[in-house]
Short mmCIF file of C-alpha atoms and ligand atoms in Angstrom, two decimals:
data_model
loop_
_atom_site.label_atom_id
_atom_site.label_comp_id
_atom_site.label_asym_id
_atom_site.label_seq_id
_atom_site.Cartn_x
_atom_site.Cartn_y
_atom_site.Cartn_z
CA MET A 1000 2.24 -61.60 -56.30
CA THR A 1001 2.91 -58.07 -54.98
CA THR A 1002 3.69 -55.02 -57.04
CA VAL A 1003 5.19 -51.90 -55.49
CA ARG A 1004 5.29 -48.69 -57.49
CA VAL A 1005 8.30 -46.39 -57.10
CA PRO A 1006 6.64 -42.99 -57.56
CA LEU A 1007 9.01 -40.76 -59.55
CA GLY A 1008 6.85 -39.00 -62.13
CA GLU A 1009 7.81 -39.98 -65.66
CA ARG A 1010 10.59 -42.20 -64.23
CA SER A 1011 8.18 -44.22 -62.06
CA TYR A 1012 8.48 -47.99 -62.25
CA ASP A 1013 7.13 -51.18 -60.78
CA VAL A 1014 8.87 -53.68 -58.51
CA LEU A 1015 7.27 -57.10 -58.88
CA ILE A 1016 7.73 -59.61 -56.06
CA GLU A 1017 6.58 -63.11 -56.92
CA ARG A 1018 7.81 -66.59 -56.08
CA GLY A 1019 8.91 -68.29 -59.31
CA ALA A 1020 8.83 -65.02 -61.32
CA LEU A 1021 12.19 -65.78 -62.97
CA ALA A 1022 10.56 -68.63 -64.88
CA ARG A 1023 8.03 -66.05 -66.22
CA ALA A 1024 10.76 -63.58 -67.22
CA GLY A 1025 10.02 -64.05 -70.93
CA GLU A 1026 6.53 -62.66 -70.59
CA LEU A 1027 7.47 -60.12 -67.87
CA LEU A 1028 10.48 -58.69 -69.73
CA ALA A 1029 8.94 -58.72 -73.23
CA PRO A 1030 7.96 -55.00 -73.00
CA TYR A 1031 11.63 -54.13 -72.39
CA ALA A 1032 13.02 -56.19 -75.29
CA THR A 1033 12.44 -53.31 -77.69
CA THR A 1034 14.89 -54.60 -80.29
CA GLY A 1035 13.82 -58.22 -79.85
CA ARG A 1036 16.97 -58.89 -77.80
CA LEU A 1037 18.07 -58.51 -74.18
CA VAL A 1038 21.68 -58.15 -73.07
CA ILE A 1039 22.17 -59.68 -69.61
CA VAL A 1040 24.98 -58.65 -67.28
CA THR A 1041 25.73 -61.12 -64.51
CA ASP A 1042 28.58 -62.68 -62.53
CA GLY A 1043 30.08 -66.17 -62.60
CA ASN A 1044 28.28 -67.48 -59.52
CA VAL A 1045 24.88 -66.21 -60.61
CA ALA A 1046 25.53 -67.44 -64.16
CA SER A 1047 25.89 -70.97 -62.75
CA ALA A 1048 23.00 -70.75 -60.30
CA GLN A 1049 20.29 -68.70 -62.05
CA LEU A 1050 21.18 -67.69 -65.62
CA PRO A 1051 19.96 -70.95 -67.25
CA LYS A 1052 16.46 -70.35 -65.86
CA LEU A 1053 16.40 -66.81 -67.23
CA LEU A 1054 17.67 -67.88 -70.65
CA ALA A 1055 15.10 -70.67 -70.86
CA ALA A 1056 12.35 -68.18 -70.04
CA LEU A 1057 13.57 -65.77 -72.75
CA ASP A 1058 13.86 -68.62 -75.27
CA GLY A 1059 10.31 -69.62 -74.44
CA ALA A 1060 9.13 -66.11 -75.31
CA GLY A 1061 11.22 -65.90 -78.49
CA ILE A 1062 13.47 -63.14 -77.08
CA ALA A 1063 17.07 -63.23 -78.34
CA HIS A 1064 19.77 -62.74 -75.73
CA ALA A 1065 23.46 -62.18 -75.07
CA ALA A 1066 25.07 -62.65 -71.66
CA ILE A 1067 28.12 -60.85 -70.31
CA VAL A 1068 29.57 -62.76 -67.35
CA LEU A 1069 31.89 -60.87 -65.00
CA PRO A 1070 34.00 -62.15 -62.10
CA PRO A 1071 32.02 -62.26 -58.83
CA GLY A 1072 32.93 -59.89 -56.01
CA GLU A 1073 33.36 -56.26 -55.05
CA ALA A 1074 36.49 -55.97 -57.23
CA SER A 1075 34.20 -55.90 -60.28
CA LYS A 1076 32.93 -52.46 -59.24
CA SER A 1077 36.08 -50.96 -60.79
CA TRP A 1078 37.11 -48.72 -63.67
CA THR A 1079 38.68 -51.79 -65.31
CA SER A 1080 35.46 -53.81 -65.21
CA LEU A 1081 33.40 -50.80 -66.27
CA GLU A 1082 35.64 -50.27 -69.29
CA ALA A 1083 35.49 -53.95 -70.23
CA LEU A 1084 31.71 -53.97 -69.80
CA THR A 1085 31.04 -50.82 -71.80
CA ASP A 1086 33.39 -51.98 -74.60
CA ARG A 1087 31.50 -55.27 -74.77
CA LEU A 1088 28.13 -53.48 -74.80
CA LEU A 1089 29.31 -51.24 -77.65
CA ASP A 1090 30.68 -54.29 -79.54
CA LEU A 1091 27.24 -55.83 -79.22
CA GLY A 1092 25.79 -52.68 -80.77
CA VAL A 1093 23.59 -51.79 -77.81
CA GLU A 1094 21.24 -48.97 -78.74
CA ARG A 1095 20.09 -46.10 -76.56
CA GLY A 1096 16.54 -47.45 -76.70
CA GLU A 1097 17.59 -50.87 -75.43
CA CYS A 1098 17.31 -52.18 -71.87
CA LEU A 1099 20.15 -54.08 -70.24
CA VAL A 1100 19.29 -56.72 -67.66
CA ALA A 1101 21.29 -56.74 -64.41
CA LEU A 1102 21.04 -60.28 -63.01
CA GLY A 1103 22.90 -60.48 -59.71
CA GLY A 1104 23.57 -58.90 -56.36
CA GLY A 1105 24.42 -55.32 -55.49
CA VAL A 1106 27.76 -55.50 -57.28
CA ILE A 1107 26.24 -56.38 -60.64
CA GLY A 1108 23.28 -54.00 -60.13
CA ASP A 1109 25.55 -51.06 -59.28
CA LEU A 1110 28.00 -51.76 -62.12
CA ALA A 1111 25.49 -52.60 -64.86
CA GLY A 1112 23.29 -49.70 -63.75
CA PHE A 1113 26.21 -47.29 -64.06
CA ALA A 1114 27.11 -48.73 -67.49
CA ALA A 1115 23.47 -48.21 -68.52
CA ALA A 1116 23.68 -44.60 -67.29
CA ILE A 1117 26.62 -43.77 -69.54
CA VAL A 1118 26.52 -46.02 -72.62
CA LYS A 1119 25.22 -43.97 -75.56
CA ARG A 1120 24.62 -41.23 -72.93
CA GLY A 1121 22.14 -43.47 -71.19
CA CYS A 1122 20.14 -46.56 -72.06
CA GLY A 1123 17.54 -48.39 -70.01
CA PHE A 1124 18.00 -51.25 -67.59
CA VAL A 1125 15.99 -53.79 -65.66
CA GLN A 1126 17.08 -55.22 -62.33
CA ILE A 1127 16.72 -58.89 -61.42
CA PRO A 1128 18.29 -58.91 -57.95
CA THR A 1129 19.54 -62.29 -56.74
CA THR A 1130 20.76 -61.51 -53.19
CA LEU A 1131 18.53 -60.54 -50.28
CA LEU A 1132 20.52 -57.30 -49.96
CA ALA A 1133 19.84 -56.40 -53.57
CA GLN A 1134 16.16 -57.40 -53.36
CA VAL A 1135 15.42 -55.24 -50.33
CA ASP A 1136 17.76 -52.35 -51.04
CA SER A 1137 20.21 -51.87 -53.89
CA ALA A 1138 17.99 -52.86 -56.85
CA VAL A 1139 15.46 -50.17 -55.97
CA GLY A 1140 16.18 -46.45 -56.00
CA GLY A 1141 18.60 -45.90 -58.88
CA LYS A 1142 21.90 -45.45 -57.07
CA THR A 1143 24.60 -46.85 -59.36
CA ALA A 1144 28.35 -46.68 -58.81
CA ILE A 1145 31.83 -48.10 -59.00
CA ASN A 1146 34.62 -47.77 -56.45
CA SER A 1147 37.69 -45.62 -57.01
CA ARG A 1148 41.12 -45.31 -55.40
CA ALA A 1149 39.71 -42.72 -52.99
CA GLY A 1150 36.92 -44.97 -51.75
CA LYS A 1151 33.76 -46.96 -52.29
CA ASN A 1152 30.88 -45.83 -54.51
CA LEU A 1153 32.53 -42.46 -55.16
CA VAL A 1154 31.97 -42.51 -58.94
CA GLY A 1155 28.44 -43.09 -60.13
CA ALA A 1156 25.08 -41.73 -61.17
CA PHE A 1157 21.44 -41.74 -60.19
CA HIS A 1158 19.85 -43.83 -62.93
CA GLN A 1159 16.54 -45.50 -62.23
CA PRO A 1160 15.73 -48.95 -63.61
CA ARG A 1161 12.62 -49.35 -65.79
CA PHE A 1162 11.44 -52.43 -63.91
CA VAL A 1163 12.58 -54.64 -61.03
CA LEU A 1164 11.73 -58.36 -61.03
CA ILE A 1165 12.15 -60.05 -57.66
CA ASP A 1166 11.88 -63.80 -57.36
CA PRO A 1167 12.43 -64.79 -53.70
CA GLU A 1168 13.14 -68.37 -54.83
CA VAL A 1169 16.52 -67.34 -56.26
CA LEU A 1170 17.65 -66.92 -52.66
CA ASP A 1171 17.63 -70.72 -52.34
CA THR A 1172 21.06 -70.85 -54.02
CA LEU A 1173 22.53 -67.91 -52.09
CA PRO A 1174 25.22 -68.86 -49.52
CA PRO A 1175 23.78 -68.55 -45.96
CA ARG A 1176 26.35 -65.95 -44.95
CA GLU A 1177 25.26 -63.71 -47.85
CA LEU A 1178 21.62 -64.23 -46.83
CA ARG A 1179 22.36 -63.11 -43.27
CA ALA A 1180 24.28 -60.07 -44.55
CA GLY A 1181 21.24 -59.05 -46.59
CA TYR A 1182 19.01 -59.57 -43.57
CA ALA A 1183 20.83 -56.68 -41.86
CA GLU A 1184 19.29 -54.34 -44.46
CA VAL A 1185 15.83 -55.77 -43.69
CA VAL A 1186 16.28 -55.04 -39.98
CA LYS A 1187 17.42 -51.53 -40.93
CA TYR A 1188 13.92 -50.59 -42.13
CA GLY A 1189 12.50 -51.43 -38.71
CA LEU A 1190 15.18 -49.44 -36.93
CA ILE A 1191 14.75 -46.37 -39.12
CA ASP A 1192 11.07 -45.61 -38.60
CA ASP A 1193 9.04 -48.77 -38.13
CA ALA A 1194 9.24 -50.27 -34.62
CA ASP A 1195 6.42 -52.71 -35.44
CA PHE A 1196 8.47 -54.12 -38.31
CA PHE A 1197 11.49 -54.51 -36.03
CA ALA A 1198 9.26 -56.52 -33.67
CA TRP A 1199 8.14 -58.58 -36.69
CA CYS A 1200 11.83 -59.24 -37.45
CA GLU A 1201 12.44 -60.37 -33.87
CA ALA A 1202 9.52 -62.81 -34.18
CA ASN A 1203 10.15 -64.03 -37.74
CA GLY A 1204 13.81 -63.42 -38.59
CA ALA A 1205 14.90 -66.92 -37.67
CA ALA A 1206 12.23 -68.49 -39.90
CA LEU A 1207 13.18 -66.17 -42.77
CA LEU A 1208 16.84 -67.13 -42.48
CA ALA A 1209 15.93 -70.82 -42.27
CA GLY A 1210 14.09 -70.60 -45.59
CA ASP A 1211 10.46 -69.91 -44.73
CA ALA A 1212 8.98 -68.68 -48.01
CA ASP A 1213 6.13 -66.58 -46.57
CA SER A 1214 8.47 -64.72 -44.20
CA ARG A 1215 10.82 -63.95 -47.07
CA VAL A 1216 8.06 -62.60 -49.27
CA HIS A 1217 6.68 -60.48 -46.43
CA ALA A 1218 10.10 -59.05 -45.51
CA ILE A 1219 10.99 -58.27 -49.12
CA ALA A 1220 7.63 -56.66 -49.93
CA HIS A 1221 7.63 -54.62 -46.72
CA SER A 1222 11.23 -53.46 -47.25
CA VAL A 1223 10.67 -52.57 -50.91
CA ALA A 1224 7.53 -50.60 -50.02
CA ALA A 1225 9.51 -48.66 -47.39
CA LYS A 1226 12.34 -47.97 -49.78
CA ALA A 1227 9.99 -46.94 -52.62
CA ARG A 1228 8.25 -44.48 -50.29
CA ILE A 1229 11.52 -42.91 -49.16
CA VAL A 1230 12.99 -42.75 -52.69
CA GLY A 1231 9.76 -41.19 -53.93
CA GLU A 1232 10.10 -38.47 -51.28
CA ASP A 1233 13.82 -37.76 -51.73
CA GLU A 1234 15.24 -39.39 -54.86
CA ARG A 1235 18.60 -37.60 -54.76
CA GLU A 1236 19.09 -37.53 -51.00
CA THR A 1237 18.71 -33.75 -50.83
CA ILE A 1238 16.19 -33.26 -48.01
CA GLY A 1239 17.62 -35.64 -45.42
CA ARG A 1240 14.91 -38.29 -45.87
CA ARG A 1241 16.78 -40.80 -48.06
CA ALA A 1242 19.87 -40.30 -45.89
CA LEU A 1243 18.03 -42.31 -43.20
CA LEU A 1244 18.65 -45.40 -45.35
CA ASN A 1245 22.32 -45.01 -44.47
CA LEU A 1246 21.74 -46.02 -40.83
CA GLY A 1247 24.83 -47.92 -39.70
CA HIS A 1248 26.71 -47.09 -42.89
CA THR A 1249 29.13 -44.44 -41.54
CA PHE A 1250 30.39 -46.71 -38.76
CA GLY A 1251 30.09 -49.71 -41.10
CA HIS A 1252 32.07 -48.00 -43.84
CA ALA A 1253 34.99 -47.46 -41.45
CA LEU A 1254 34.94 -51.19 -40.63
CA GLU A 1255 34.80 -52.15 -44.31
CA ALA A 1256 37.71 -49.82 -45.07
CA GLU A 1257 39.68 -51.26 -42.16
CA THR A 1258 39.13 -54.80 -43.47
CA GLY A 1259 40.04 -53.76 -47.02
CA PHE A 1260 36.51 -54.10 -48.50
CA SER A 1261 37.19 -57.81 -48.56
CA ASP A 1262 35.26 -60.99 -47.81
CA ALA A 1263 36.56 -60.66 -44.24
CA LEU A 1264 33.55 -58.42 -43.65
CA LEU A 1265 30.63 -58.31 -46.09
CA HIS A 1266 28.82 -55.02 -46.68
CA GLY A 1267 25.67 -56.17 -44.85
CA GLU A 1268 27.76 -57.45 -41.93
CA ALA A 1269 29.45 -54.06 -41.67
CA VAL A 1270 26.02 -52.38 -41.72
CA ALA A 1271 24.86 -54.68 -38.90
CA ALA A 1272 27.85 -53.82 -36.72
CA GLY A 1273 27.44 -50.16 -37.70
CA MET A 1274 23.77 -50.11 -36.63
CA ALA A 1275 24.65 -51.62 -33.25
CA LEU A 1276 27.39 -48.99 -32.85
CA ALA A 1277 25.04 -46.16 -33.85
CA PHE A 1278 22.55 -47.27 -31.19
CA ARG A 1279 25.24 -47.66 -28.49
CA PHE A 1280 26.70 -44.26 -29.37
CA SER A 1281 23.17 -42.78 -29.14
CA ALA A 1282 22.72 -44.41 -25.73
CA ARG A 1283 26.09 -43.08 -24.55
CA LYS A 1284 24.98 -39.58 -25.56
CA GLY A 1285 21.75 -40.04 -23.60
CA LEU A 1286 19.64 -39.91 -26.77
CA CYS A 1287 18.14 -43.39 -26.46
CA LEU A 1288 17.77 -46.00 -23.75
CA ALA A 1289 20.59 -48.50 -23.24
CA ILE A 1290 18.01 -51.31 -23.27
CA ASP A 1291 16.99 -50.31 -26.82
CA ALA A 1292 20.62 -50.48 -27.92
CA GLU A 1293 20.97 -53.89 -26.29
CA ARG A 1294 17.72 -55.08 -27.92
CA VAL A 1295 19.15 -54.17 -31.35
CA ALA A 1296 22.46 -55.90 -30.62
CA ALA A 1297 20.68 -58.99 -29.26
CA HIS A 1298 18.62 -59.39 -32.44
CA LEU A 1299 21.70 -59.02 -34.64
CA ARG A 1300 23.53 -61.63 -32.57
CA ALA A 1301 20.53 -63.96 -32.86
CA ALA A 1302 20.80 -63.60 -36.64
CA ARG A 1303 24.53 -64.42 -36.36
CA LEU A 1304 25.45 -60.93 -37.48
CA PRO A 1305 28.22 -58.84 -35.88
CA ASP A 1306 27.05 -56.45 -33.16
CA GLY A 1307 30.24 -54.40 -32.77
CA LEU A 1308 33.93 -54.12 -33.47
CA ALA A 1309 35.09 -57.40 -31.92
CA ALA A 1310 32.40 -59.45 -33.65
CA ALA A 1311 33.33 -57.74 -36.92
CA GLY A 1312 36.95 -58.77 -36.38
CA VAL A 1313 38.21 -55.21 -35.99
CA GLU A 1314 40.59 -54.23 -33.19
CA THR A 1315 41.59 -50.75 -34.29
CA ALA A 1316 41.94 -47.51 -32.37
CA GLY A 1317 39.09 -44.98 -32.69
CA PRO A 1318 41.05 -42.22 -34.48
CA THR A 1319 42.09 -44.65 -37.24
CA LEU A 1320 38.50 -45.70 -37.78
CA VAL A 1321 37.31 -42.08 -37.80
CA ALA A 1322 40.00 -41.24 -40.39
CA HIS A 1323 38.32 -43.72 -42.76
CA MET A 1324 35.13 -41.65 -42.54
CA ALA A 1325 36.85 -38.64 -44.18
CA HIS A 1326 35.94 -39.86 -47.68
CA ASP A 1327 32.25 -40.25 -46.88
CA LYS A 1328 30.00 -38.81 -49.59
CA LYS A 1329 27.78 -37.32 -46.88
CA ILE A 1330 30.40 -34.80 -45.68
CA GLU A 1331 28.88 -31.30 -45.79
CA GLY A 1332 31.21 -28.33 -45.34
CA GLY A 1333 33.76 -30.53 -43.61
CA ARG A 1334 31.22 -31.94 -41.11
CA LEU A 1335 29.97 -35.50 -41.23
CA PRO A 1336 26.28 -36.03 -40.43
CA PHE A 1337 25.61 -39.14 -38.31
CA LEU A 1338 22.47 -41.21 -38.15
CA LEU A 1339 21.58 -41.66 -34.52
CA ALA A 1340 18.48 -42.91 -32.72
CA ARG A 1341 16.08 -41.75 -30.05
CA GLY A 1342 14.75 -45.30 -29.87
CA ILE A 1343 13.87 -48.25 -32.10
CA GLY A 1344 12.13 -46.82 -35.17
CA GLU A 1345 13.27 -43.30 -34.33
CA THR A 1346 16.40 -42.65 -36.37
CA PHE A 1347 17.40 -39.07 -37.10
CA LEU A 1348 20.24 -37.19 -38.78
CA ALA A 1349 22.56 -35.43 -36.33
CA ARG A 1350 24.73 -32.73 -37.90
CA ASP A 1351 26.60 -31.54 -34.80
CA ILE A 1352 28.65 -34.58 -33.86
CA ASP A 1353 32.21 -34.03 -32.73
CA LEU A 1354 34.45 -36.60 -34.46
CA ALA A 1355 36.76 -36.65 -31.41
CA GLU A 1356 33.78 -37.90 -29.39
CA VAL A 1357 33.15 -40.63 -31.99
CA ALA A 1358 36.84 -41.62 -31.86
CA ALA A 1359 36.75 -41.85 -28.05
CA PHE A 1360 33.59 -43.98 -28.22
CA LEU A 1361 35.20 -46.33 -30.76
CA ASP A 1362 38.33 -46.57 -28.60
CA ASP A 1363 36.18 -47.67 -25.68
CA GLU A 1364 34.38 -50.17 -27.93
CA ALA A 1365 37.63 -51.54 -29.35
CA PHE A 1366 39.32 -52.01 -26.02
CA ALA A 1367 36.29 -52.95 -23.91
CA PRO A 1368 36.22 -56.51 -22.58
CA ALA A 1369 34.07 -58.76 -24.84
CA SER A 1370 30.47 -59.09 -23.59
P1 LIG B 48 27.32 -59.34 -54.35
O1 LIG B 48 26.66 -58.73 -55.49
O2 LIG B 48 28.80 -59.38 -54.35
O3 LIG B 48 26.74 -60.80 -54.14
C1 LIG B 48 27.23 -61.59 -53.08
C2 LIG B 48 27.75 -62.95 -53.56
O4 LIG B 48 26.65 -63.80 -53.80
C3 LIG B 48 28.57 -62.91 -54.84
O5 LIG B 48 29.60 -63.84 -54.74
C4 LIG B 48 27.56 -63.37 -55.89
O6 LIG B 48 28.18 -63.96 -57.00
C5 LIG B 48 26.73 -64.34 -55.12
N1 LIG B 48 25.34 -64.52 -55.55
C6 LIG B 48 24.46 -63.55 -55.83
N2 LIG B 48 23.24 -64.06 -56.00
C7 LIG B 48 23.36 -65.40 -55.88
C8 LIG B 48 22.43 -66.47 -55.94
N3 LIG B 48 21.11 -66.28 -56.09
N4 LIG B 48 22.92 -67.72 -55.80
C9 LIG B 48 24.25 -67.94 -55.57
N5 LIG B 48 25.16 -66.96 -55.46
C10 LIG B 48 24.71 -65.70 -55.61
O7 LIG B 48 26.93 -58.61 -52.96
P2 LIG B 48 25.61 -57.88 -52.42
O8 LIG B 48 25.68 -58.04 -50.97
O9 LIG B 48 24.40 -58.30 -53.15
O10 LIG B 48 25.87 -56.37 -52.81
C11 LIG B 48 26.88 -55.61 -52.20
C12 LIG B 48 27.10 -54.37 -53.04
O11 LIG B 48 25.88 -53.64 -53.10
C13 LIG B 48 28.16 -53.45 -52.48
O12 LIG B 48 29.02 -53.06 -53.53
C14 LIG B 48 27.37 -52.24 -52.01
O13 LIG B 48 28.08 -51.03 -52.12
C15 LIG B 48 26.19 -52.26 -52.95
N6 LIG B 48 24.97 -51.59 -52.45
C16 LIG B 48 24.36 -50.71 -53.26
C17 LIG B 48 23.22 -50.07 -52.84
C18 LIG B 48 22.50 -49.13 -53.77
O14 LIG B 48 21.54 -48.49 -53.34
N7 LIG B 48 22.88 -49.07 -55.01
C19 LIG B 48 22.67 -50.37 -51.58
C20 LIG B 48 23.31 -51.31 -50.77
C21 LIG B 48 24.49 -51.92 -51.22
N1 LIG B 49 21.06 -47.89 -49.86
C1 LIG B 49 20.87 -46.51 -49.60
C2 LIG B 49 20.08 -45.82 -50.65
O1 LIG B 49 19.64 -46.42 -51.60
O2 LIG B 49 19.88 -44.65 -50.54
#
């Protein structure tokens, strides 16, 4: 068992990582069942795969429960779903002192977390992330959001969970493609500022993806510790530290927008392609070595993740892709900061990037012969 503390003063909380922890949820969640009941928010797939285990654990501890089951998929991060969810929570008489339980991937965590931020002007919530992406990234750090007509994650709040319970065994029911997409966020921590961890990924990524339990626990604990450290330093992304966690996201976001935020390209897959692009763009600008960019791309390919536009299924001209970046939350005074790299583990925020240069780079990428 590993416990990582997210250090945020009076809003600090623990992230527990333990194989089989879901079966102990009764005892682990008892401190958060302040009214003797827990309201669980989940989606249809997770309800089939993991909810029975959670309910049995709560029954065993004498904790009453209600479950709200939403449709799986990104479409649930919408005003319509938020309205339906908050109405249901109010019908259930949820009190401000209560804690909701978000059982699911990043979609459920973001949606239920945002509902918790606004119901009765804010109640508590606990995260039980069930995808690798949610375990290593979205369940920790308190970013909650829904999508709006103007773009993804544009309406939301910072609202920290009270506790995060991670059971790596729940990944056994996750579709392999979703597991690989989440793995991109693991690799991200190595690329940001931890070259040794990237080397660990190169040596152990295949075992992790094949189901090796020890590799999974190590990757999750290492990633959560990195995220907790960064969130503790820059909770609201104001000093440029937390922004590093967006490596690959600006390029990736353009690819997701181009593919309609659909299953054609999962979020983690877009991040993978985006990280490879960020490294190649850095190499083109002479900031990092081309062999570093190729090393990143090679590892992503080995993990069967996209390493660029063609592999992501996007054949779009650079200016169109750059136009998608206009709605990015990171725009400051009309300029879009880019995360670039001086090498593996040496990501930095560049604020002086000419978007015409990015468009020309993406044009070359889109129309270059496949490698
Ligand atoms: P997801 O929540 O849609 O889950 C992926 C799929 O796996 C879904 O179909 C889901 O039903 C299914 N699933 C989940 N756990 C399962 C399990 N254990 N067994 C079987 N099926 C399971 O997708 P995701 O990749 O977890 O999250 C993507 C979302 O996370 C995006 O909306 C993204 O914007 C958001 N995100 C948020 C943050 C943040 O800091 N808040 C960070 C990264 C991503
Ligand atoms: N996933 C980026 C962040 O939490 O800041």
